[in-house]
Coordinates of C-alpha atoms in Angstrom, one line a residue:
Chain A
M1 CA 2.3 -47.7 -27.8
T2 CA 5.4 -48.9 -25.9
E3 CA 5.8 -51.6 -23.4
S4 CA 5.0 -49.0 -20.7
E5 CA 1.8 -47.8 -22.3
V6 CA -1.4 -49.6 -22.9
E7 CA -4.9 -48.8 -24.1
I8 CA -7.9 -49.8 -22.0
V9 CA -11.2 -49.9 -23.9
E10 CA -14.3 -49.6 -21.8
V11 CA -17.1 -51.9 -22.9
G12 CA -19.4 -51.5 -20.0
P13 CA -22.0 -49.4 -21.8
R14 CA -22.5 -52.2 -24.4
D15 CA -21.2 -55.6 -23.3
G16 CA -21.9 -54.7 -19.6
L17 CA -25.3 -53.2 -19.8
Q18 CA -26.7 -55.6 -22.4
N19 CA -26.5 -58.4 -19.8
I20 CA -28.4 -56.5 -17.1
A21 CA -32.1 -57.3 -16.7
R22 CA -33.1 -53.9 -15.3
F23 CA -33.6 -51.3 -18.0
I24 CA -31.1 -48.5 -17.5
P25 CA -32.7 -45.1 -18.4
T26 CA -31.3 -43.1 -21.3
D27 CA -30.0 -40.3 -19.1
V28 CA -28.2 -42.8 -16.9
K29 CA -26.5 -44.4 -19.9
I30 CA -25.5 -40.9 -21.1
D31 CA -24.2 -40.1 -17.6
L32 CA -22.2 -43.3 -17.6
I33 CA -20.6 -42.7 -21.0
R34 CA -19.8 -39.1 -20.0
R35 CA -18.2 -40.2 -16.7
I36 CA -16.1 -42.8 -18.5
A37 CA -14.9 -40.3 -21.0
D38 CA -14.1 -37.9 -18.2
A39 CA -12.1 -40.6 -16.5
G40 CA -9.8 -40.5 -19.6
F41 CA -11.0 -43.4 -21.8
T42 CA -10.4 -42.5 -25.4
R43 CA -12.2 -45.5 -26.8
M44 CA -15.3 -47.2 -25.6
E45 CA -18.4 -49.1 -26.7
F46 CA -21.4 -46.8 -26.6
G47 CA -23.8 -49.6 -27.2
S48 CA -25.3 -51.7 -30.0
F49 CA -27.8 -51.1 -32.7
V50 CA -29.6 -54.4 -32.4
S51 CA -33.2 -55.5 -32.5
P52 CA -35.0 -54.1 -29.5
K53 CA -36.7 -57.5 -29.2
A54 CA -33.3 -59.4 -29.0
I55 CA -31.8 -56.9 -26.5
P56 CA -34.4 -54.6 -25.0
Q57 CA -31.7 -52.8 -23.0
M58 CA -30.3 -51.3 -26.2
Q59 CA -33.7 -50.1 -27.5
D60 CA -32.8 -46.4 -26.9
M61 CA -29.5 -46.2 -28.8
E62 CA -30.7 -43.3 -31.0
A63 CA -31.7 -41.3 -28.0
V64 CA -28.4 -42.1 -26.2
M65 CA -26.4 -40.9 -29.2
A66 CA -28.5 -37.8 -29.6
G67 CA -28.1 -37.0 -25.9
L68 CA -24.3 -37.3 -25.7
P69 CA -22.3 -34.1 -25.3
P70 CA -19.5 -33.5 -27.8
M71 CA -16.5 -35.8 -26.9
P72 CA -13.9 -34.9 -29.5
N73 CA -11.2 -37.1 -27.9
V74 CA -13.4 -40.2 -27.6
A75 CA -13.8 -42.9 -30.3
G76 CA -17.2 -44.3 -29.5
M77 CA -17.9 -47.7 -31.1
T78 CA -21.2 -49.4 -31.5
L79 CA -21.9 -53.0 -32.3
V80 CA -24.0 -53.6 -35.4
P81 CA -25.3 -57.2 -36.2
N82 CA -26.2 -56.5 -39.8
A83 CA -26.6 -53.9 -42.5
K84 CA -29.9 -52.6 -40.9
G85 CA -28.0 -52.0 -37.7
A86 CA -25.1 -50.4 -39.5
H87 CA -27.5 -47.9 -41.3
R88 CA -29.0 -47.0 -38.0
A89 CA -25.6 -46.4 -36.5
L90 CA -24.4 -44.3 -39.4
A91 CA -27.7 -42.3 -39.2
A92 CA -27.0 -41.6 -35.6
G93 CA -23.5 -40.3 -36.4
V94 CA -21.4 -43.3 -35.4
K95 CA -18.1 -43.6 -37.2
N96 CA -16.7 -46.7 -35.4
L97 CA -18.5 -49.9 -36.0
I98 CA -18.1 -53.4 -34.5
F99 CA -19.1 -56.5 -36.3
V100 CA -19.0 -59.8 -34.4
L101 CA -18.6 -63.3 -35.8
S102 CA -17.6 -66.6 -34.1
V103 CA -14.7 -68.7 -34.9
S104 CA -16.7 -71.7 -33.6
E105 CA -19.3 -72.9 -36.1
A106 CA -21.6 -74.0 -33.4
H107 CA -21.6 -70.6 -31.6
N108 CA -22.0 -68.7 -34.9
Q109 CA -24.9 -71.0 -35.9
S110 CA -26.5 -70.5 -32.4
N111 CA -26.0 -66.7 -32.6
V112 CA -26.9 -65.9 -36.2
R113 CA -28.1 -69.2 -37.8
R114 CA -25.4 -69.3 -40.4
S115 CA -21.9 -70.7 -40.9
T116 CA -18.8 -68.6 -40.0
D117 CA -18.0 -68.4 -43.7
A118 CA -21.5 -67.1 -44.4
S119 CA -20.9 -64.4 -41.8
I120 CA -17.6 -63.5 -43.4
A121 CA -19.5 -63.1 -46.7
D122 CA -22.1 -61.0 -45.0
L123 CA -19.3 -58.8 -43.6
K124 CA -17.8 -58.4 -47.0
A125 CA -21.1 -57.3 -48.5
M126 CA -21.9 -55.0 -45.7
L127 CA -18.5 -53.2 -45.9
E128 CA -19.0 -52.7 -49.6
E129 CA -22.5 -51.4 -49.1
I130 CA -22.1 -49.1 -46.1
D131 CA -18.6 -47.9 -46.5
P132 CA -17.4 -48.1 -50.1
L133 CA -14.8 -45.4 -49.6
N134 CA -13.3 -46.9 -46.5
E135 CA -14.1 -43.9 -44.3
L136 CA -15.2 -45.7 -41.2
T137 CA -13.2 -47.4 -38.4
I138 CA -14.1 -51.1 -38.3
R139 CA -13.5 -53.6 -35.5
V140 CA -14.2 -57.3 -35.9
G141 CA -15.1 -59.0 -32.7
L142 CA -13.9 -62.5 -33.2
A143 CA -15.9 -64.5 -30.7
T144 CA -15.0 -67.9 -29.2
C145 CA -11.3 -67.6 -30.1
F146 CA -10.3 -69.8 -27.1
H147 CA -13.4 -71.6 -26.0
C148 CA -17.0 -72.2 -27.2
P149 CA -19.9 -72.9 -24.9
F150 CA -20.9 -75.8 -27.2
D151 CA -17.6 -77.2 -28.6
G152 CA -15.2 -76.5 -25.8
V153 CA -11.6 -75.4 -26.5
T154 CA -11.1 -73.8 -29.9
D155 CA -8.2 -74.9 -32.0
E156 CA -5.6 -72.1 -32.6
D157 CA -5.2 -73.0 -36.3
K158 CA -9.0 -72.4 -36.7
V159 CA -8.6 -68.8 -35.4
L160 CA -5.7 -68.1 -37.8
A161 CA -7.6 -69.6 -40.7
T162 CA -10.6 -67.4 -39.9
L163 CA -8.4 -64.3 -39.7
E164 CA -6.8 -65.3 -43.0
K165 CA -10.2 -65.0 -44.6
I166 CA -11.3 -61.8 -43.0
I167 CA -8.1 -59.7 -43.1
P168 CA -8.0 -59.4 -46.9
L169 CA -11.5 -57.9 -46.9
R170 CA -10.2 -54.6 -45.9
E171 CA -7.0 -52.9 -44.7
G172 CA -6.6 -51.5 -41.3
M173 CA -9.4 -53.3 -39.4
E174 CA -9.0 -54.1 -35.8
Y175 CA -9.6 -57.6 -34.4
A176 CA -10.8 -58.3 -30.9
I177 CA -9.4 -61.7 -30.0
S178 CA -12.2 -62.7 -27.7
D179 CA -12.5 -65.1 -24.8
T180 CA -16.3 -65.1 -25.0
T181 CA -16.9 -67.6 -22.3
G182 CA -14.1 -66.5 -20.0
M183 CA -12.8 -70.0 -19.9
A184 CA -9.4 -69.4 -21.6
T185 CA -6.3 -70.3 -19.7
P186 CA -3.5 -67.7 -19.5
A187 CA -1.1 -70.1 -21.4
H188 CA -3.7 -70.3 -24.2
V189 CA -4.2 -66.5 -24.3
K190 CA -0.4 -65.9 -24.6
S191 CA 0.1 -68.5 -27.2
L192 CA -2.8 -67.4 -29.5
T193 CA -2.3 -63.7 -29.2
K194 CA 1.4 -64.2 -30.0
R195 CA 0.6 -66.3 -33.0
C196 CA -1.9 -63.7 -34.3
I197 CA 0.6 -60.9 -34.0
D198 CA 3.5 -62.9 -35.4
T199 CA 1.4 -64.0 -38.4
F200 CA -0.7 -60.9 -39.2
G201 CA 0.7 -58.1 -37.0
G202 CA 2.0 -56.3 -40.1
S203 CA -1.5 -55.9 -41.6
A204 CA -3.9 -56.0 -38.7
R205 CA -4.4 -54.5 -35.3
F206 CA -5.3 -56.8 -32.4
C207 CA -6.9 -56.3 -29.0
F208 CA -7.8 -58.8 -26.3
H209 CA -11.4 -59.0 -25.1
G210 CA -11.8 -61.2 -22.0
H211 CA -14.3 -62.3 -19.4
D212 CA -13.7 -63.3 -15.8
T213 CA -15.9 -66.4 -15.6
A214 CA -13.1 -68.7 -14.2
G215 CA -11.3 -65.9 -12.3
F216 CA -8.5 -65.9 -14.8
G217 CA -9.3 -62.3 -16.1
I218 CA -6.3 -60.5 -14.7
A219 CA -3.9 -63.3 -15.5
N220 CA -5.3 -63.4 -19.0
I221 CA -4.7 -59.7 -19.5
L222 CA -1.1 -60.1 -18.5
A223 CA -0.8 -63.2 -20.7
A224 CA -2.2 -61.2 -23.7
M225 CA 0.4 -58.5 -22.8
D226 CA 3.1 -61.2 -22.9
G227 CA 1.7 -62.2 -26.3
G228 CA 2.3 -58.7 -27.6
I229 CA -1.2 -57.2 -27.1
R230 CA -1.4 -53.5 -25.9
S231 CA -5.1 -52.9 -26.1
F232 CA -7.6 -54.5 -23.7
D233 CA -11.4 -54.5 -23.3
T234 CA -12.6 -54.1 -19.8
S235 CA -15.9 -53.2 -18.1
V236 CA -16.5 -50.7 -15.4
A237 CA -17.4 -52.4 -12.1
G238 CA -17.1 -55.8 -13.9
L239 CA -20.5 -55.3 -15.4
G240 CA -21.4 -58.0 -17.8
G241 CA -23.9 -60.4 -16.3
C242 CA -23.4 -64.1 -16.4
P243 CA -22.7 -66.1 -19.5
F244 CA -23.6 -69.4 -17.8
A245 CA -25.0 -69.1 -14.4
P246 CA -25.9 -66.7 -11.6
G247 CA -22.7 -65.7 -9.8
A248 CA -20.5 -66.0 -12.9
T249 CA -19.0 -62.7 -13.6
G250 CA -18.9 -60.8 -16.8
N251 CA -16.1 -58.7 -18.4
I252 CA -12.9 -58.1 -16.6
P253 CA -13.4 -55.1 -14.2
S254 CA -11.8 -51.9 -15.5
E255 CA -10.9 -50.7 -12.1
D256 CA -8.9 -53.8 -11.4
V257 CA -7.0 -53.6 -14.7
V258 CA -6.3 -49.9 -14.3
Y259 CA -5.0 -50.5 -10.8
L260 CA -2.9 -53.4 -12.0
F261 CA -1.2 -51.4 -14.7
Q262 CA -0.8 -48.4 -12.5
R263 CA 0.9 -50.5 -9.8
L264 CA 3.1 -52.0 -12.6
G265 CA 4.1 -48.6 -13.8
V266 CA 2.3 -49.0 -17.1
T267 CA 0.6 -45.8 -18.3
T268 CA -3.2 -46.1 -19.0
G269 CA -4.2 -42.5 -19.1
I270 CA -7.2 -43.3 -16.8
D271 CA -8.1 -41.4 -13.6
L272 CA -8.9 -44.3 -11.3
E273 CA -10.8 -42.1 -8.9
K274 CA -13.2 -40.9 -11.6
L275 CA -13.6 -44.5 -12.8
L276 CA -14.5 -45.7 -9.3
D277 CA -17.1 -42.9 -9.1
A278 CA -18.6 -44.0 -12.5
G279 CA -18.8 -47.6 -11.2
T280 CA -20.4 -46.5 -7.9
M281 CA -23.1 -44.7 -9.9
I282 CA -23.9 -47.6 -12.4
L283 CA -23.8 -50.2 -9.6
A284 CA -26.5 -48.2 -7.7
E285 CA -28.6 -47.8 -10.9
S286 CA -28.3 -51.3 -12.1
G287 CA -28.6 -53.2 -8.9
V288 CA -26.0 -55.8 -9.9
P289 CA -23.4 -57.0 -7.4
M290 CA -20.0 -55.6 -8.0
A291 CA -17.4 -57.8 -9.5
S292 CA -14.3 -55.6 -9.1
H293 CA -11.9 -56.5 -6.3
V294 CA -10.3 -53.1 -6.2
R295 CA -13.6 -51.4 -5.4
A296 CA -13.7 -53.2 -2.1
I297 CA -10.4 -51.7 -1.0
P298 CA -10.7 -48.4 0.9
R299 CA -9.7 -45.6 -1.5
A300 CA -7.2 -44.0 0.9
R301 CA -5.3 -47.3 0.9
L302 CA -5.5 -47.8 -2.8
F303 CA -4.2 -44.4 -3.7
A304 CA -1.5 -44.5 -1.0
D305 CA -0.1 -47.6 -2.7
L306 CA -0.2 -45.9 -6.1
L307 CA 1.5 -42.8 -4.8
G308 CA 4.0 -44.7 -2.7
I309 CA 2.8 -43.2 0.6
P310 CA 2.7 -45.5 3.6
P311 CA -1.0 -46.6 3.8
S312 CA -1.1 -45.8 7.5
Q313 CA -0.4 -42.2 6.8
A314 CA -2.9 -42.0 4.0
V315 CA -5.6 -43.7 6.0
A316 CA -5.0 -41.4 8.9
A317 CA -5.1 -38.3 6.6
Chain B
M1 CA 8.2 -81.9 -8.2
T2 CA 8.6 -81.2 -11.8
E3 CA 7.3 -78.3 -14.0
S4 CA 4.1 -80.4 -14.6
E5 CA 3.5 -81.1 -10.9
V6 CA 2.6 -78.7 -8.1
E7 CA 1.5 -79.0 -4.5
I8 CA -1.6 -77.2 -3.3
V9 CA -1.7 -76.7 0.4
E10 CA -5.2 -76.1 1.8
V11 CA -5.3 -73.3 4.5
G12 CA -9.1 -73.0 4.8
P13 CA -9.5 -74.7 8.2
R14 CA -7.0 -72.2 9.7
D15 CA -6.5 -69.0 7.6
G16 CA -10.0 -69.3 6.2
L17 CA -12.1 -70.1 9.3
Q18 CA -10.2 -67.8 11.6
N19 CA -11.7 -64.8 9.7
I20 CA -15.3 -66.0 10.0
A21 CA -17.5 -64.4 12.6
R22 CA -19.8 -67.4 13.1
F23 CA -18.4 -70.1 15.3
I24 CA -18.0 -73.3 13.3
P25 CA -18.9 -76.3 15.5
T26 CA -16.1 -78.8 16.1
D27 CA -17.8 -81.6 14.2
V28 CA -18.1 -79.4 11.1
K29 CA -14.4 -78.4 11.3
I30 CA -13.6 -82.1 11.5
D31 CA -15.9 -82.9 8.5
L32 CA -14.2 -80.1 6.5
I33 CA -10.7 -81.4 7.2
R34 CA -11.8 -85.0 6.4
R35 CA -13.4 -83.9 3.1
I36 CA -10.3 -81.9 2.2
A37 CA -8.1 -84.9 2.9
D38 CA -10.5 -87.1 0.9
A39 CA -10.2 -84.7 -2.0
G40 CA -6.5 -85.5 -2.2
F41 CA -4.7 -82.8 -0.3
T42 CA -1.6 -84.2 1.4
R43 CA -0.8 -81.0 3.4
M44 CA -3.1 -78.6 5.0
E45 CA -3.5 -76.2 7.9
F46 CA -5.7 -77.9 10.6
G47 CA -6.0 -74.7 12.7
S48 CA -4.1 -72.7 15.2
F49 CA -3.3 -73.1 18.9
V50 CA -3.8 -69.4 19.8
S51 CA -5.5 -67.7 22.7
P52 CA -9.2 -68.3 22.6
K53 CA -9.6 -64.6 23.5
A54 CA -7.6 -63.5 20.4
I55 CA -9.3 -65.9 18.0
P56 CA -12.5 -67.5 19.5
Q57 CA -13.0 -69.5 16.3
M58 CA -9.9 -71.7 17.2
Q59 CA -10.9 -72.3 20.9
D60 CA -11.7 -76.0 20.2
M61 CA -8.4 -77.1 18.6
E62 CA -7.8 -79.9 21.1
A63 CA -11.2 -81.3 20.4
V64 CA -10.7 -81.0 16.6
M65 CA -7.4 -82.9 16.9
A66 CA -8.9 -85.5 19.1
G67 CA -11.9 -86.0 16.8
L68 CA -9.9 -86.4 13.5
P69 CA -9.8 -89.9 12.0
P70 CA -6.4 -91.3 11.2
M71 CA -5.0 -89.6 8.0
P72 CA -1.7 -91.2 7.4
N73 CA -1.1 -89.5 4.1
V74 CA -1.8 -86.0 5.4
A75 CA 0.6 -83.6 7.0
G76 CA -1.6 -81.4 9.1
M77 CA 0.0 -78.2 10.2
T78 CA -1.1 -75.9 13.0
L79 CA 0.0 -72.3 13.6
V80 CA 1.5 -71.6 17.0
P81 CA 2.1 -68.0 18.1
N82 CA 4.4 -68.9 21.0
A83 CA 5.9 -71.6 23.2
K84 CA 2.6 -72.1 25.0
G85 CA 0.8 -72.7 21.8
A86 CA 3.6 -75.0 20.6
H87 CA 3.2 -77.1 23.8
R88 CA -0.5 -77.3 23.3
A89 CA 0.0 -78.5 19.7
L90 CA 2.6 -81.1 20.6
A91 CA 0.3 -82.4 23.4
A92 CA -2.4 -82.7 20.8
G93 CA -0.1 -84.8 18.6
V94 CA 0.8 -82.2 16.0
K95 CA 4.1 -82.8 14.3
N96 CA 4.0 -79.9 11.8
L97 CA 4.2 -76.4 13.2
I98 CA 3.9 -73.0 11.7
F99 CA 5.4 -69.9 13.2
V100 CA 4.6 -66.5 11.7
L101 CA 6.6 -63.3 11.8
S102 CA 6.5 -60.2 9.7
V103 CA 9.2 -58.8 7.5
S104 CA 7.6 -55.4 8.1
E105 CA 8.5 -54.0 11.5
A106 CA 5.2 -52.0 11.7
H107 CA 3.2 -55.2 11.1
N108 CA 5.2 -57.3 13.5
Q109 CA 4.9 -54.6 16.2
S110 CA 1.1 -54.4 15.5
N111 CA 0.7 -58.2 15.7
V112 CA 3.0 -59.2 18.6
R113 CA 4.3 -55.9 20.0
R114 CA 8.0 -56.6 19.3
S115 CA 10.5 -56.1 16.6
T116 CA 11.1 -58.6 13.8
D117 CA 14.5 -59.3 15.3
A118 CA 12.9 -60.0 18.6
S119 CA 10.5 -62.4 16.9
I120 CA 13.4 -64.2 15.3
A121 CA 15.1 -64.5 18.7
D122 CA 11.8 -65.9 20.1
L123 CA 11.7 -68.5 17.2
K124 CA 15.2 -69.6 18.0
A125 CA 14.5 -70.0 21.7
M126 CA 11.3 -71.8 20.9
L127 CA 12.9 -74.3 18.5
E128 CA 15.6 -75.1 21.0
E129 CA 13.0 -75.6 23.8
I130 CA 10.3 -77.6 22.0
D131 CA 12.3 -79.5 19.5
P132 CA 15.9 -79.9 20.6
L133 CA 16.3 -83.1 18.4
N134 CA 14.9 -81.5 15.2
E135 CA 12.1 -84.0 15.0
L136 CA 9.3 -81.7 13.9
T137 CA 8.5 -80.2 10.6
I138 CA 8.6 -76.4 10.8
R139 CA 7.2 -73.8 8.5
V140 CA 7.9 -70.1 8.9
G141 CA 5.1 -67.9 7.7
L142 CA 6.9 -64.8 6.5
A143 CA 4.2 -62.2 6.5
T144 CA 4.1 -58.9 4.5
C145 CA 6.8 -60.0 2.1
F146 CA 5.3 -57.8 -0.6
H147 CA 3.1 -55.2 1.1
C148 CA 2.3 -54.1 4.6
P149 CA -1.0 -52.6 5.7
F150 CA 1.0 -49.8 7.5
D151 CA 4.1 -49.3 5.4
G152 CA 3.0 -50.1 1.9
V153 CA 5.3 -52.0 -0.5
T154 CA 8.0 -54.1 1.1
D155 CA 11.6 -53.8 -0.1
E156 CA 12.8 -57.1 -1.6
D157 CA 16.2 -56.7 0.1
K158 CA 14.5 -56.6 3.4
V159 CA 12.9 -60.0 2.8
L160 CA 16.2 -61.5 1.8
A161 CA 17.9 -59.9 4.9
T162 CA 15.2 -61.4 7.1
L163 CA 15.6 -64.9 5.5
E164 CA 19.3 -64.6 6.0
K165 CA 18.8 -64.3 9.7
I166 CA 16.2 -67.1 10.0
I167 CA 17.5 -69.8 7.7
P168 CA 20.7 -70.5 9.8
L169 CA 18.5 -71.2 12.9
R170 CA 17.7 -74.7 11.6
E171 CA 18.1 -76.7 8.4
G172 CA 15.2 -77.9 6.4
M173 CA 12.6 -75.3 7.4
E174 CA 9.9 -74.2 4.9
Y175 CA 9.3 -70.5 4.2
A176 CA 5.8 -69.3 3.2
I177 CA 6.5 -66.1 1.2
S178 CA 3.3 -64.4 2.0
D179 CA 1.3 -61.7 0.3
T180 CA -0.5 -60.9 3.6
T181 CA -2.6 -58.0 2.3
G182 CA -3.2 -59.4 -1.2
M183 CA -1.8 -56.3 -2.7
A184 CA 1.3 -57.7 -4.4
T185 CA 1.6 -57.3 -8.1
P186 CA 2.4 -60.4 -10.3
A187 CA 5.7 -58.7 -11.4
H188 CA 6.7 -58.3 -7.7
V189 CA 5.7 -61.9 -6.9
K190 CA 7.8 -63.3 -9.7
S191 CA 10.8 -61.1 -8.9
L192 CA 10.9 -61.8 -5.2
T193 CA 10.2 -65.6 -5.4
K194 CA 12.9 -66.0 -8.0
R195 CA 15.4 -64.1 -5.8
C196 CA 14.5 -66.2 -2.8
I197 CA 15.0 -69.4 -4.7
D198 CA 18.1 -68.2 -6.5
T199 CA 19.7 -67.0 -3.2
F200 CA 18.5 -69.7 -0.7
G201 CA 17.0 -72.5 -2.8
G202 CA 19.8 -74.8 -1.8
S203 CA 19.2 -74.6 1.9
A204 CA 15.5 -73.7 2.2
R205 CA 12.1 -74.7 0.8
F206 CA 9.7 -72.0 -0.3
C207 CA 6.0 -71.8 -0.9
F208 CA 3.8 -68.9 -1.9
H209 CA 0.9 -67.8 0.3
G210 CA -1.4 -65.3 -1.4
H211 CA -4.6 -63.5 -0.9
D212 CA -7.0 -62.3 -3.6
T213 CA -7.8 -58.8 -2.3
A214 CA -6.9 -56.9 -5.5
G215 CA -8.1 -59.7 -7.8
F216 CA -4.5 -60.6 -8.7
G217 CA -4.6 -64.0 -6.9
I218 CA -4.5 -66.3 -9.9
A219 CA -2.0 -64.1 -11.7
N220 CA 0.1 -64.2 -8.6
I221 CA 0.0 -68.0 -8.4
L222 CA 1.3 -68.1 -12.0
A223 CA 3.9 -65.4 -11.3
A224 CA 5.2 -67.4 -8.3
M225 CA 5.3 -70.5 -10.6
D226 CA 7.4 -68.4 -13.0
G227 CA 9.6 -67.5 -10.1
G228 CA 10.2 -71.2 -9.4
I229 CA 7.7 -71.9 -6.7
R230 CA 5.9 -75.3 -6.9
S231 CA 3.9 -75.2 -3.6
F232 CA 0.9 -72.8 -3.1
D233 CA -1.4 -72.0 -0.2
T234 CA -5.1 -71.8 -1.2
S235 CA -8.4 -71.8 0.7
V236 CA -11.5 -73.9 -0.1
A237 CA -14.3 -71.6 -1.5
G238 CA -11.9 -68.7 -1.0
L239 CA -12.7 -68.5 2.7
G240 CA -10.6 -66.0 4.5
G241 CA -12.8 -63.0 5.3
C242 CA -11.8 -59.5 4.5
P243 CA -8.4 -58.0 5.6
F244 CA -9.6 -54.5 4.9
A245 CA -13.3 -54.1 4.1
P246 CA -16.5 -56.0 3.5
G247 CA -16.4 -57.5 0.1
A248 CA -12.6 -57.9 0.0
T249 CA -11.9 -61.5 -0.5
G250 CA -9.5 -63.7 1.5
N251 CA -7.2 -66.4 0.4
I252 CA -7.0 -67.5 -3.2
P253 CA -9.8 -70.0 -3.8
S254 CA -8.6 -73.6 -4.0
E255 CA -11.2 -74.6 -6.6
D256 CA -10.0 -71.9 -9.0
V257 CA -6.3 -72.9 -8.6
V258 CA -7.0 -76.6 -9.0
Y259 CA -9.1 -75.9 -12.1
L260 CA -6.4 -73.6 -13.4
F261 CA -3.7 -76.2 -13.1
Q262 CA -5.8 -79.0 -14.4
R263 CA -6.6 -76.9 -17.5
L264 CA -2.9 -76.2 -17.9
G265 CA -2.1 -79.9 -17.7
V266 CA -0.3 -79.5 -14.4
T267 CA -0.8 -82.4 -11.9
T268 CA -2.2 -81.4 -8.5
G269 CA -3.5 -84.7 -7.2
I270 CA -6.7 -83.1 -6.2
D271 CA -10.2 -84.4 -7.0
L272 CA -12.0 -81.2 -8.0
E273 CA -15.5 -82.6 -7.5
K274 CA -14.8 -83.6 -3.9
L275 CA -13.2 -80.2 -3.3
L276 CA -16.3 -78.5 -4.7
D277 CA -18.4 -80.6 -2.4
A278 CA -16.3 -79.6 0.6
G279 CA -16.7 -76.0 -0.3
T280 CA -20.5 -76.3 -0.7
M281 CA -20.6 -77.8 2.8
I282 CA -18.5 -75.1 4.5
L283 CA -20.2 -72.2 2.7
A284 CA -23.6 -73.4 4.0
E285 CA -22.2 -73.8 7.5
S286 CA -20.3 -70.5 7.6
G287 CA -22.8 -68.3 5.8
V288 CA -20.0 -66.4 4.0
P289 CA -20.4 -65.5 0.3
M290 CA -18.4 -67.6 -2.0
A291 CA -15.3 -66.1 -3.5
S292 CA -14.5 -68.9 -6.0
H293 CA -15.3 -68.1 -9.6
V294 CA -15.1 -71.7 -10.7
R295 CA -17.9 -72.6 -8.2
A296 CA -20.3 -70.5 -10.2
I297 CA -19.8 -72.6 -13.4
P298 CA -22.1 -75.6 -13.8
R299 CA -20.1 -78.7 -13.0
A300 CA -21.1 -80.5 -16.2
R301 CA -19.5 -77.7 -18.2
L302 CA -16.4 -77.5 -15.9
F303 CA -15.7 -81.2 -16.1
A304 CA -16.4 -81.3 -19.9
D305 CA -13.6 -78.8 -20.4
L306 CA -11.3 -80.8 -18.2
L307 CA -12.1 -84.0 -20.0
G308 CA -12.0 -82.4 -23.5
I309 CA -15.7 -83.4 -24.1
P310 CA -17.7 -80.8 -26.0
P311 CA -19.6 -78.9 -23.2
S312 CA -22.9 -79.2 -25.1
Q313 CA -22.7 -83.0 -24.9
A314 CA -21.7 -83.0 -21.3
V315 CA -24.5 -80.6 -20.3
A316 CA -27.0 -82.6 -22.2
A317 CA -25.8 -85.8 -20.6

């Protein structure tokens, strides 16, 4: 991708829905994924093969996968927490897996009750077991790269040291540099993403996964872009629940990011109108308040600005 | 001010409250201003001396001014739309006046039914009449510098041409480069603010006045900073109503901007805790939904991050 082209990866069906209390029926999940694909996303999270006890929202993953229409242009990723989840994903036909581990020891201990090094060893064993011939696409979600809910700001050197341990496990993996708590500052995002790319860019692919907790989401996307990132995780309608408290928002809203890039003349390949429609559908089904700013702007006005038409004419039309 | 020091100008009592349907009683307005001053703001908008028919919310400006305690460290500005308003402001003891005109002809016609040039002529006449000895502090609010609700994106040259006409009227005036609709992109904000400062920085002071309609508010603050701006208008709790539609937010929330700068190590002089308290009060009194992201984060966690304490310890404490 060039400076004028970015990839937006939709994470709403996984990172968004998993934080929603109300169970979203299988057919609605399928409709959401279908609409997102139809809007032009070529990569997205379909969901996660996790314990139904841990995340009841994802209990119907096999049914979701079985019900999806053929989408040859879409790389659908699913998160798997362990070998059991990976086997379920493979059995359901998934070829793109996401493993998550935390740079912060405290967060990793809290999530999976083991050290970060133990999780790296688990990842190594899993990769050898489930994909000995290196046929799958693997993303490593690197949580708490900037800030940990227990330990606060994460040291940049710690992120680089963690990457140094994981990257040799296997060539060609992608790393989601994640602002798990949404508390990273733009300066921090630019600095760390640049260091990751400068240090490992030859042997690893990087994307930025942000949250909008502190309202820095859009600024952090631009900061990651300044750092050299060209792939960004976002969530339709800003789905993603609240990591800390009611009212705190989740992932960075896809609509806002698509609109941002379109206004900046950066190609995303996304049809904003279809994306807005997908968001309208899932907001109605999920009952969560919308987090996207752009959604509140009348469409005629929004599209007038994208097309360079005077809004007064577009609104009148 | 240096790179590590900025001025945040609170506009909630004017640009915020004027968009709120519910009338805020005089004593509450006074309490809000008092709390904002107590939080450390040294410059703010007290309100506007406009027609009570046009903006009923501001009908009690004389009573607000009369009821304020002495605040020797605060420069309180009031917006005046014309000579009548200016005389009311002066009679009430105001020394810092704001005049607003629009770079966009269509917006200026819509607001005051005259051309931008006619408004510049009005400003010249008003300044000669009300302040022949140049004893007042004057801010010119330059609306629609980036985007007009009728004409769309504003040409940068048009802003510079407008400034070229106004700046010679009087030395030492301040210019609020305003993203009136909140639809400016960060790239545009950086480009225009830099051009304004490069071209006129020797003879004029500039600040950035943004709105958060498209969710670009924080990114635009940082873009203006990149452009050379060190003074930013923000609104407590993100008060400011909706320029276009229900759900669209108003000014950029002061809490989020103060938190941003504090996390970045930039001095604001603002006590975030007192600012949060002021916001809690006015949200309760106004009944509007909060727009600030930072307000939704538990304070213990917020202040832990600012102090560099592990959030887990601070939350437990």
